mmCIF file of C-alpha atoms in Angstrom:
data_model
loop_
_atom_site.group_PDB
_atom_site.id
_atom_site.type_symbol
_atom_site.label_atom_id
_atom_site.label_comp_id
_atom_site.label_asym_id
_atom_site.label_seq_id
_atom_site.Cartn_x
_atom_site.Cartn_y
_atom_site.Cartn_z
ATOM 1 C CA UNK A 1 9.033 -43.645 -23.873
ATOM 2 C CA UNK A 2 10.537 -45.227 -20.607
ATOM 3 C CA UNK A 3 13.222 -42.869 -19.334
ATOM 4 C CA UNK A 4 15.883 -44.406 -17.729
ATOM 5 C CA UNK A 5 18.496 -43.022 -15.236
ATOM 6 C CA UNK A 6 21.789 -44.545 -14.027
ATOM 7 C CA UNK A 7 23.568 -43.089 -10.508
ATOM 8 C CA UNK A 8 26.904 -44.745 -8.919
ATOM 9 C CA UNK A 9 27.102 -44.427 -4.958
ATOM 10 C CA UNK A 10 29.473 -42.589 -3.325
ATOM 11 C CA UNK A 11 30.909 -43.129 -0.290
ATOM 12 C CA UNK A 12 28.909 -40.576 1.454
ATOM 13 C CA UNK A 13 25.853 -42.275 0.498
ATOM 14 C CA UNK A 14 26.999 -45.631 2.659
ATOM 15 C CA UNK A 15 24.252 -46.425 4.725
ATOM 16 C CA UNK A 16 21.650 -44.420 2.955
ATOM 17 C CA UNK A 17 18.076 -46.229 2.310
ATOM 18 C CA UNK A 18 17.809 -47.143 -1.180
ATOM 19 C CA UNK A 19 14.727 -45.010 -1.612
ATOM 20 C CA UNK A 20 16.242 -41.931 -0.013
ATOM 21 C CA UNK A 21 19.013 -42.409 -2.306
ATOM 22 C CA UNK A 22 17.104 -41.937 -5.221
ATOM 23 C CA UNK A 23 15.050 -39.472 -3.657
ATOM 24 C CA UNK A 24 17.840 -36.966 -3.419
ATOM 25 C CA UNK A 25 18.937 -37.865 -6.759
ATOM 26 C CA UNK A 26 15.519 -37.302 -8.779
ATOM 27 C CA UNK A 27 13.342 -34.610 -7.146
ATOM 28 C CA UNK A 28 10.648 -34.599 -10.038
ATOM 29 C CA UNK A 29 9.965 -37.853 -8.497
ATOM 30 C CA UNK A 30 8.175 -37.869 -4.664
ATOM 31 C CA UNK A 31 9.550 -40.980 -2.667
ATOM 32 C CA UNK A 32 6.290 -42.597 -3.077
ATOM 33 C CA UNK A 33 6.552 -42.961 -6.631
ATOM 34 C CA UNK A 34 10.011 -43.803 -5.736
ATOM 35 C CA UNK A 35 9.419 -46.977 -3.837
ATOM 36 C CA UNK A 36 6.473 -47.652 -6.196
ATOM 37 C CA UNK A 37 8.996 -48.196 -9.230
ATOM 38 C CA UNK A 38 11.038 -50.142 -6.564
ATOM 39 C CA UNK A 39 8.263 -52.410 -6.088
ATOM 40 C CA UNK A 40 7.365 -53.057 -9.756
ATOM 41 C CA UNK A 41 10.509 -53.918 -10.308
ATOM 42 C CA UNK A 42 11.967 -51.130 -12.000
ATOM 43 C CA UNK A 43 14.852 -50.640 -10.160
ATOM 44 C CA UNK A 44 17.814 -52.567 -10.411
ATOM 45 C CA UNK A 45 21.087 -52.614 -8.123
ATOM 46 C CA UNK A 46 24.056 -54.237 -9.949
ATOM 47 C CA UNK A 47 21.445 -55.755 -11.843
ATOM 48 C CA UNK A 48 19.583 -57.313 -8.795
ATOM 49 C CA UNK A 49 16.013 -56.135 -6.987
ATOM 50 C CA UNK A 50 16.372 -54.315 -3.751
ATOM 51 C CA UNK A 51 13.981 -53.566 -1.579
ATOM 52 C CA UNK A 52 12.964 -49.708 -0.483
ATOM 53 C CA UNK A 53 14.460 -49.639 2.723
ATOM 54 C CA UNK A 54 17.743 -51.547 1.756
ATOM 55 C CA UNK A 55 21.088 -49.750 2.526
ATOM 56 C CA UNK A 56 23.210 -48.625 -0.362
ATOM 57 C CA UNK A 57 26.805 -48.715 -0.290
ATOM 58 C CA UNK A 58 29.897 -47.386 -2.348
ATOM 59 C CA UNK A 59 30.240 -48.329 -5.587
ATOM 60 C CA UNK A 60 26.951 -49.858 -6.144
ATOM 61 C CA UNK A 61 25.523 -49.333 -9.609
ATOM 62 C CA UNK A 62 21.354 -48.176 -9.668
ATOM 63 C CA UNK A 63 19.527 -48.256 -12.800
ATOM 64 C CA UNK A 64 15.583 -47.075 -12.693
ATOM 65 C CA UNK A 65 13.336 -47.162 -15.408
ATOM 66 C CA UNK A 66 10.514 -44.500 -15.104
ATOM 67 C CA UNK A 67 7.653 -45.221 -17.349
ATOM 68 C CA UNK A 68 5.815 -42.535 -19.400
ATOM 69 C CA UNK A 69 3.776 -41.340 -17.065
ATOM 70 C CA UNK A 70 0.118 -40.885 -17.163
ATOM 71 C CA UNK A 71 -1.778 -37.544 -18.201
ATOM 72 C CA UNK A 72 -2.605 -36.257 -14.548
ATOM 73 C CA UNK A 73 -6.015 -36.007 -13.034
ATOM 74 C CA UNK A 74 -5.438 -33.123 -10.866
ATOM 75 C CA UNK A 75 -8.076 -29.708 -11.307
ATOM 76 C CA UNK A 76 -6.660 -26.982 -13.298
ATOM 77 C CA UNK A 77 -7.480 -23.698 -11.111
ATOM 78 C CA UNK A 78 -7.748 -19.939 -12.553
ATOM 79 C CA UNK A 79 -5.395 -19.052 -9.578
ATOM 80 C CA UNK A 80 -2.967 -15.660 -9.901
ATOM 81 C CA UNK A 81 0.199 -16.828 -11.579
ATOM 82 C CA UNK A 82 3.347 -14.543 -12.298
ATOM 83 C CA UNK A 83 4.692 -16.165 -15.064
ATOM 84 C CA UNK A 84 8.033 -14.245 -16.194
ATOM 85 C CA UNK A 85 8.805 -15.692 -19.283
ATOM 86 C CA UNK A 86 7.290 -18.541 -21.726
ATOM 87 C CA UNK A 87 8.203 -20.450 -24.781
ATOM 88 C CA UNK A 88 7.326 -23.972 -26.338
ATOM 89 C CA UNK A 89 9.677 -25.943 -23.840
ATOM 90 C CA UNK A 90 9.156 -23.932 -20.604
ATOM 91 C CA UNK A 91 8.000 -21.639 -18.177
ATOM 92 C CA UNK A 92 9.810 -19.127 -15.399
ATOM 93 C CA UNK A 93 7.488 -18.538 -12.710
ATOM 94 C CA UNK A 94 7.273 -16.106 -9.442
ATOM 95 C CA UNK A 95 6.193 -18.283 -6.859
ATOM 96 C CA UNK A 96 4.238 -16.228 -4.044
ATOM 97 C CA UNK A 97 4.824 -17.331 -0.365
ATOM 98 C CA UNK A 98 1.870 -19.418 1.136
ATOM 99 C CA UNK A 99 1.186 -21.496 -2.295
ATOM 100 C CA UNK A 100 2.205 -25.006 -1.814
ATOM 101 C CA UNK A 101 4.239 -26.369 -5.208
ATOM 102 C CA UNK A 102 2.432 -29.480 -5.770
ATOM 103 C CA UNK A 103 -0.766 -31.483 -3.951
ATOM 104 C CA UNK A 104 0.364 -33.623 -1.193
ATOM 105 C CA UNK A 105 -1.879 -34.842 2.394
ATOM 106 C CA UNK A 106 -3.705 -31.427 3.120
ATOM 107 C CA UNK A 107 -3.043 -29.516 -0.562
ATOM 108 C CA UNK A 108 -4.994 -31.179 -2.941
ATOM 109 C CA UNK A 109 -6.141 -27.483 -4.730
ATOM 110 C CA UNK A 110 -4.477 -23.930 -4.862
ATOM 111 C CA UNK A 111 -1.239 -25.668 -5.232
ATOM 112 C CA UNK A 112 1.209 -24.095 -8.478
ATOM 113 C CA UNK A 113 0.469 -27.227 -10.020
ATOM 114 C CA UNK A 114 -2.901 -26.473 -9.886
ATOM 115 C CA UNK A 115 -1.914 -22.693 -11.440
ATOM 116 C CA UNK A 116 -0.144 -24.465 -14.378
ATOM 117 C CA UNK A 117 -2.665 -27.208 -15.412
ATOM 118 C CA UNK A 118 -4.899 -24.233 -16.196
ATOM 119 C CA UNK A 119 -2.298 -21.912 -17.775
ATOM 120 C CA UNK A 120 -0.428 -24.850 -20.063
ATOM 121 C CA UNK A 121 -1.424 -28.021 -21.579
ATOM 122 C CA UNK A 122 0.527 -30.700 -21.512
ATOM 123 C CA UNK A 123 2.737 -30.258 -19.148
ATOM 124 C CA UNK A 124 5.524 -32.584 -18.509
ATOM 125 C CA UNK A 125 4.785 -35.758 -16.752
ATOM 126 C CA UNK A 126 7.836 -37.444 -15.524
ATOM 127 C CA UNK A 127 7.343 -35.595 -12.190
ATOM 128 C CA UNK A 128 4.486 -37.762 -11.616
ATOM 129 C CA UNK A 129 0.692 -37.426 -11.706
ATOM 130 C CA UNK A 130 0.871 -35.034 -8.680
ATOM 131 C CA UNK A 131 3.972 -32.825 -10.007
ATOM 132 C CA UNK A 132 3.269 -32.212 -13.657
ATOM 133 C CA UNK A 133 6.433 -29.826 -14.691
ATOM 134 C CA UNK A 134 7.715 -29.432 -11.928
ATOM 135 C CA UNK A 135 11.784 -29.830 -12.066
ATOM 136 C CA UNK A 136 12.664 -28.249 -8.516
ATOM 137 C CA UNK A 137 10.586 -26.988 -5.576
ATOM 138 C CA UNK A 138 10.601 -24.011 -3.134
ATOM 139 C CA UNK A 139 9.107 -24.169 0.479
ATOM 140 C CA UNK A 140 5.841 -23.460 1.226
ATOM 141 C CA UNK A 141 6.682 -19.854 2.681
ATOM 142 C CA UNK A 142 9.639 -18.882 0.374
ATOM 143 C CA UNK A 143 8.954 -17.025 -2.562
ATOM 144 C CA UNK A 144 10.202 -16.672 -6.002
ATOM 145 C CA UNK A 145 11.403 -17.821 -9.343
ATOM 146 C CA UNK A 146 10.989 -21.562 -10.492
ATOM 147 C CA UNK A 147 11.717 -23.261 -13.824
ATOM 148 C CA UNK A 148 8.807 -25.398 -14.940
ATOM 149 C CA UNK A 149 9.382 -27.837 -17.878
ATOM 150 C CA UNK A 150 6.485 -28.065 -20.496
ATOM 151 C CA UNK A 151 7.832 -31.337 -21.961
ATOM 152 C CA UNK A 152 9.771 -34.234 -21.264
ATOM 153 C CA UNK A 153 12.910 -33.921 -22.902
ATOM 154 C CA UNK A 154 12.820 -30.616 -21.230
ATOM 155 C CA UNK A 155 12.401 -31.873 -18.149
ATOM 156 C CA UNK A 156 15.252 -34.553 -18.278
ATOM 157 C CA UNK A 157 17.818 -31.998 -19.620
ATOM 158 C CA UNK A 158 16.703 -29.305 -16.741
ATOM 159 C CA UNK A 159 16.504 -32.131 -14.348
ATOM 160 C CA UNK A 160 20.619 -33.410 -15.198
ATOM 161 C CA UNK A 161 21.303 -29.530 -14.687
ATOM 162 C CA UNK A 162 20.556 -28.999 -11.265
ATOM 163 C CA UNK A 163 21.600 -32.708 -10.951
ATOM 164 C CA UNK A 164 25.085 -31.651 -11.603
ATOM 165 C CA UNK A 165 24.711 -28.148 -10.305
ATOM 166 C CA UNK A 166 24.710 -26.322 -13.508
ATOM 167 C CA UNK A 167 21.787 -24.064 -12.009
ATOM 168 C CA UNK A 168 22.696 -21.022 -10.334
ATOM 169 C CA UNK A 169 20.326 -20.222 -7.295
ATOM 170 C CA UNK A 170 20.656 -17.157 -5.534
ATOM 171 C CA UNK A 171 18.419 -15.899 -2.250
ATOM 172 C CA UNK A 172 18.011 -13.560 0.080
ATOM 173 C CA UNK A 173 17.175 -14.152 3.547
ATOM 174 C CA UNK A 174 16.955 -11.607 6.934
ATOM 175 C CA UNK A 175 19.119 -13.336 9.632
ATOM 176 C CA UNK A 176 19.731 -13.047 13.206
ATOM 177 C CA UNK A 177 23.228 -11.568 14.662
ATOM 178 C CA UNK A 178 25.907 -10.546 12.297
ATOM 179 C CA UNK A 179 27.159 -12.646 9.520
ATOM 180 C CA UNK A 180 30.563 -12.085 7.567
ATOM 181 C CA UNK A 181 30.542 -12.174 3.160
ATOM 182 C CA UNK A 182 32.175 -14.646 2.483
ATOM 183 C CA UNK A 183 31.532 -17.245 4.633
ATOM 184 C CA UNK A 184 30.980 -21.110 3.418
ATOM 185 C CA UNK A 185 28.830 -23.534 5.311
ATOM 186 C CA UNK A 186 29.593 -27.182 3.994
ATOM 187 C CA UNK A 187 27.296 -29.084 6.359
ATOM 188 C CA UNK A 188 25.698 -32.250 5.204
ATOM 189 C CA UNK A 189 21.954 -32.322 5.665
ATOM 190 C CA UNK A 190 19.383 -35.441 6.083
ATOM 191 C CA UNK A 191 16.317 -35.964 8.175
ATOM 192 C CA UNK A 192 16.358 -34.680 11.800
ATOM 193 C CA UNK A 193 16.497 -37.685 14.048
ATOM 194 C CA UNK A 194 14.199 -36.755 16.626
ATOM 195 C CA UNK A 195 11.213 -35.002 14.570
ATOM 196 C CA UNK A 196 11.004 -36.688 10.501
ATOM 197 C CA UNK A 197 9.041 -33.165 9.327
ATOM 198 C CA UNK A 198 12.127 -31.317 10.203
ATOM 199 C CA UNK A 199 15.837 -31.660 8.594
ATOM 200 C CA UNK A 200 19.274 -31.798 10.428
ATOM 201 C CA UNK A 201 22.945 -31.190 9.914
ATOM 202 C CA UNK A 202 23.114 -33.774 12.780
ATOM 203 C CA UNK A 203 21.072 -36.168 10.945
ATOM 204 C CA UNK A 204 22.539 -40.056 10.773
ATOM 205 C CA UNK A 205 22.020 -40.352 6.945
ATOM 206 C CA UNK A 206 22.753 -37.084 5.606
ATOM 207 C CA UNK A 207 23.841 -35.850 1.842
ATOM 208 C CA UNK A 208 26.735 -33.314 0.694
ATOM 209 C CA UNK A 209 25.195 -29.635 1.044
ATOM 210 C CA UNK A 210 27.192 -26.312 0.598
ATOM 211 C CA UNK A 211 26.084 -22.640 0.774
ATOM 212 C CA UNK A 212 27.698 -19.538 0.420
ATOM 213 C CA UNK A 213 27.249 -16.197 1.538
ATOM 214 C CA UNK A 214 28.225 -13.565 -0.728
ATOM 215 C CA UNK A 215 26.477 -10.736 0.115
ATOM 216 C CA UNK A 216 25.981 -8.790 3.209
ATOM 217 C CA UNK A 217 23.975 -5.574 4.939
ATOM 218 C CA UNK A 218 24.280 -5.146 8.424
ATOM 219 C CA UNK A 219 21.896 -3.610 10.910
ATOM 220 C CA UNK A 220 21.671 -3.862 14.542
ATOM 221 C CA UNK A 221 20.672 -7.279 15.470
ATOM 222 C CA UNK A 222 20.218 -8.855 12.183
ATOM 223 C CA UNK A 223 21.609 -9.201 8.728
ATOM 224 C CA UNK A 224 20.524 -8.931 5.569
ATOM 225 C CA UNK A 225 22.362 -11.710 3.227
ATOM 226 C CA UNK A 226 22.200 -13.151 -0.720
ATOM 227 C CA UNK A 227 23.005 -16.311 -0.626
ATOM 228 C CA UNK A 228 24.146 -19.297 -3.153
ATOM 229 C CA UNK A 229 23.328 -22.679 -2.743
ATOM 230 C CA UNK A 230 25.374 -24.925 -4.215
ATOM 231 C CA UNK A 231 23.137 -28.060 -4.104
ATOM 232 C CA UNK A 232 19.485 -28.169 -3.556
ATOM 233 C CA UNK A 233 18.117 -30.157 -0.133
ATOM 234 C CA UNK A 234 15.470 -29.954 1.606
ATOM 235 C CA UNK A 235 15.069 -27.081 3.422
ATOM 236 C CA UNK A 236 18.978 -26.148 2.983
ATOM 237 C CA UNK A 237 19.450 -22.447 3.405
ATOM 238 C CA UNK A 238 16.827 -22.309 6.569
ATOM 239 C CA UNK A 239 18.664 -25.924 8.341
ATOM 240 C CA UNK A 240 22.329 -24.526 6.984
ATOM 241 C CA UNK A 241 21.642 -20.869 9.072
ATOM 242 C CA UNK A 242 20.048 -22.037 11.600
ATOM 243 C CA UNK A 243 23.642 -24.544 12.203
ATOM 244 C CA UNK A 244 25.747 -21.771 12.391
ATOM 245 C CA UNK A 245 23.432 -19.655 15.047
ATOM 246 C CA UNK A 246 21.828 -17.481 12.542
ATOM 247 C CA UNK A 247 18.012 -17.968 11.843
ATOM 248 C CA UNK A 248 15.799 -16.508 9.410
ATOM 249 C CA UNK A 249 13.846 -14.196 10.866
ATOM 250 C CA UNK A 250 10.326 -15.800 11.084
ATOM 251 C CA UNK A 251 11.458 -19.203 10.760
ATOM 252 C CA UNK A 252 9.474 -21.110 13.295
ATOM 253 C CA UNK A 253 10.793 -23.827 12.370
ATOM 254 C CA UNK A 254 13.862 -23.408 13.154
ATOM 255 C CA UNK A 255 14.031 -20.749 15.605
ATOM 256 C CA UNK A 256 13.770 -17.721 13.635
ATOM 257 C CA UNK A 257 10.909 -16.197 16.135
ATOM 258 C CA UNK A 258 11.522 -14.413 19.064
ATOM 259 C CA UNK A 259 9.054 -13.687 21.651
ATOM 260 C CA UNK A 260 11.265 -10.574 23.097
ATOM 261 C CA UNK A 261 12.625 -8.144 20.675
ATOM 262 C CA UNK A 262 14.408 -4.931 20.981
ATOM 263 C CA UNK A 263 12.515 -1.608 19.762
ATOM 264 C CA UNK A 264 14.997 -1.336 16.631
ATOM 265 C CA UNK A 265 14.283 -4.950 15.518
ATOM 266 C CA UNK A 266 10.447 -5.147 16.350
ATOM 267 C CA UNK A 267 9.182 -4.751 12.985
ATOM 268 C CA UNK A 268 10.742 -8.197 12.619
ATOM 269 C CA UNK A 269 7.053 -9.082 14.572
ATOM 270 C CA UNK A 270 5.156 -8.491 11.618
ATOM 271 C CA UNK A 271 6.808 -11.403 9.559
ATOM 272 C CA UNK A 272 4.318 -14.209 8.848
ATOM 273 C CA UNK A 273 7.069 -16.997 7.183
ATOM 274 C CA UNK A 274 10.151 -17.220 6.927
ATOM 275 C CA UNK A 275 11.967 -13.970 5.011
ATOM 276 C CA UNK A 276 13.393 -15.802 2.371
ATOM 277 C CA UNK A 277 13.114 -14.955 -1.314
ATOM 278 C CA UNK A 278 14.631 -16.518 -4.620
ATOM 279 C CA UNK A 279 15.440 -13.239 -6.301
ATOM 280 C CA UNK A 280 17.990 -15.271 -9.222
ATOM 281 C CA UNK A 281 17.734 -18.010 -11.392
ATOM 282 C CA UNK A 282 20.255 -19.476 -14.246
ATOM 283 C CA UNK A 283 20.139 -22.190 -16.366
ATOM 284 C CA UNK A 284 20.873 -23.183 -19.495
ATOM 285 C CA UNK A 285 17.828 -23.118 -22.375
ATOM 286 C CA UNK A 286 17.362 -27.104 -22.811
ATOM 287 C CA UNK A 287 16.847 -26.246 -26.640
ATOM 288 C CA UNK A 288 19.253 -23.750 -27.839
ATOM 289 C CA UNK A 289 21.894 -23.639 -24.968
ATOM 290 C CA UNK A 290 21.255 -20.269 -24.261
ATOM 291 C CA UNK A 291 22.415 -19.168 -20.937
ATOM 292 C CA UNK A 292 19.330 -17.847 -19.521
ATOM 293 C CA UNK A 293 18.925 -15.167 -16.508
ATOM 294 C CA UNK A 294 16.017 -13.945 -14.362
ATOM 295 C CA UNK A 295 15.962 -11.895 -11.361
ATOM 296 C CA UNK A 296 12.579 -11.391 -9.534
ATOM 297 C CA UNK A 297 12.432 -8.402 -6.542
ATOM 298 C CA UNK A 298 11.515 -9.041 -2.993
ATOM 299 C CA UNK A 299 7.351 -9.319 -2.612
ATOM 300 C CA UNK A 300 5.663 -6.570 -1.204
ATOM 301 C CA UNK A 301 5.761 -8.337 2.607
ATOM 302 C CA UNK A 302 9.252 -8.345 2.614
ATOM 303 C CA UNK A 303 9.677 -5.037 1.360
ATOM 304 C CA UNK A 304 7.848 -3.184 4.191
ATOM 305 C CA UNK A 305 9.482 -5.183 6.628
ATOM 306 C CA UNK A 306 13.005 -4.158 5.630
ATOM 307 C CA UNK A 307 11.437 -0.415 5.161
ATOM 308 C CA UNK A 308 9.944 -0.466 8.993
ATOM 309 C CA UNK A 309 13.461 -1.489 9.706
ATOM 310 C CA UNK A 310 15.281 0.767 8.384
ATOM 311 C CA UNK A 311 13.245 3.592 9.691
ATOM 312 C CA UNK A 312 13.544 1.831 13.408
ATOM 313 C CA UNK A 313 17.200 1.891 13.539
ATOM 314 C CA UNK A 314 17.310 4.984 11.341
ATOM 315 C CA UNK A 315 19.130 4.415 8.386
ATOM 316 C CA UNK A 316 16.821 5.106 6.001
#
């Protein structure tokens, strides 16, 4: 059965490529598949065909039809998967840093995808051939939990949750300097200008993101901080920090490594990604409207890090 979404523009979203627009609206969907609908047709701007790169504007109406998609042909892989909790509509998973979410250029295997072909059958497919399930992502080197949708209907009423920000998401991150509880960063992010692999709060064409900080533990250099993310881009918590001068340490991205370090923060050395960790994870059960809540504890890595820490600066 065709599923088809409807989205109004804003007027935030002036400017914004028709294809990005749609991107940030639908991330089961890659913009690949994106533009591919566009180009068959499928979607339809106040009832007229648009091309990919056209720019939206306020007001305008954007219908897309997304076809039942095809079973995928990816390789089901016996890989180590910490799956938290199961039933007949979905799965809550603990992501390990290092495993790539789904096969892109340079990750065709030992992806999560990959993990879940082998653990479930029929998996949903509106994500795509390439994203089977998957209803949100994490970056490469962030660990922790993720929702994955066994059917459709799961996956559309999962997908209009974090859509309108029904889905709690709380993380904790190691950051440079001191940070204050409490403090809101309401930056909009979109692609950096001058390097497309990166994003930018100084971005030209950039989308509404907020996150908080709500919890804090200081030590000498760096802070400790649970965060809540109140929308979902790319990147978000690592380009929101970053803004404000405060890194996650190990971020090389976006300057979270430092060459020089102080005796009391030199265990910080031994990071290899980011130290960032989805330890929560709400929703709403798509079936029974259960409010639904998993917490996951920092990996091992991240553990001894904070432990060598502590014991550097003495407050353990």
């Amino acid at each position: 059965m065709t599923d088809t979404r409807a989205f109004e523009a804003t007027p935030d979203d002036a400017g914004v490529r028709l294809d990005h627009f749609l991107a940030a609206r639908m991330p089961d969907l890659s913009r690949s598949q994106i533009q591919r609908l566009i180009r068959e047709g499928r979607v339809l701007v106040d009832g007229q065909q648009f091309k990919s790169g056209a720019p939206v504007t306020p007001g305008m109406h954007i219908v897309i039809d997304v076809p039942p998609a095809q079973p995928s042909s990816l390789t089901a892989e016996d890989l180590p998967l910490t799956v938290l909790y199961e039933d007949d509509d979905l799965l809550v998973v603990d992501k390990p840093a290092g495993m790539v979410v789904h096969p892109g250029a340079g990750h065709r295997q030992g992806t999560l995808v990959n993990a879940l072909l082998h653990h479930a059958e029929g998996l949903s497919g509106i994500g795509g051939e390439e994203r089977p399930g998957i209803v949100h992502r994490l970056d490469r080197g962030t660990s922790g939990l993720m929702v994955v949708a066994k059917h459709d209907a799961a996956h559309r009423e999962l997908s209009r949750q974090f859509q309108t920000r029904e889905v709690e998401k709380r993380y904790l991150a190691l950051v440079w300097g001191q940070v204050e509880a409490g403090r809101k960063i309401d930056l909009p992010i979109g692609r950096d200008p001058k390097d497309r692999q990166k994003m930018s709060t100084r971005a030209r064409h950039a989308r509404e993101a907020v996150t908080r900080i709500v919890r804090t533990e200081k030590f000498r250099g760096v802070t400790l901080v649970e965060v809540a993310i109140d929308t979902g881009r790319t990147h978000q918590i690592r380009v929101h920090l970053a803004a404000i001068q405060h890194p996650i340490a190990g971020d090389v991205t976006y300057g979270g490594v430092r060459r020089h370090m102080a005796a009391d923060v030199r265990p910080l050395g031994r990071l290899e990604r980011p130290f960032l960790h989805a330890h929560t994870l709400s929703f709403t059960h798509p079936r029974d409207g259960r409010r639904m809540t998993f917490e996951s504890p920092s990996p091992q890595d991240l553990q001894d890090v904070l432990k060598a820490l502590r014991a550097a600066q003495g407050t353990t």
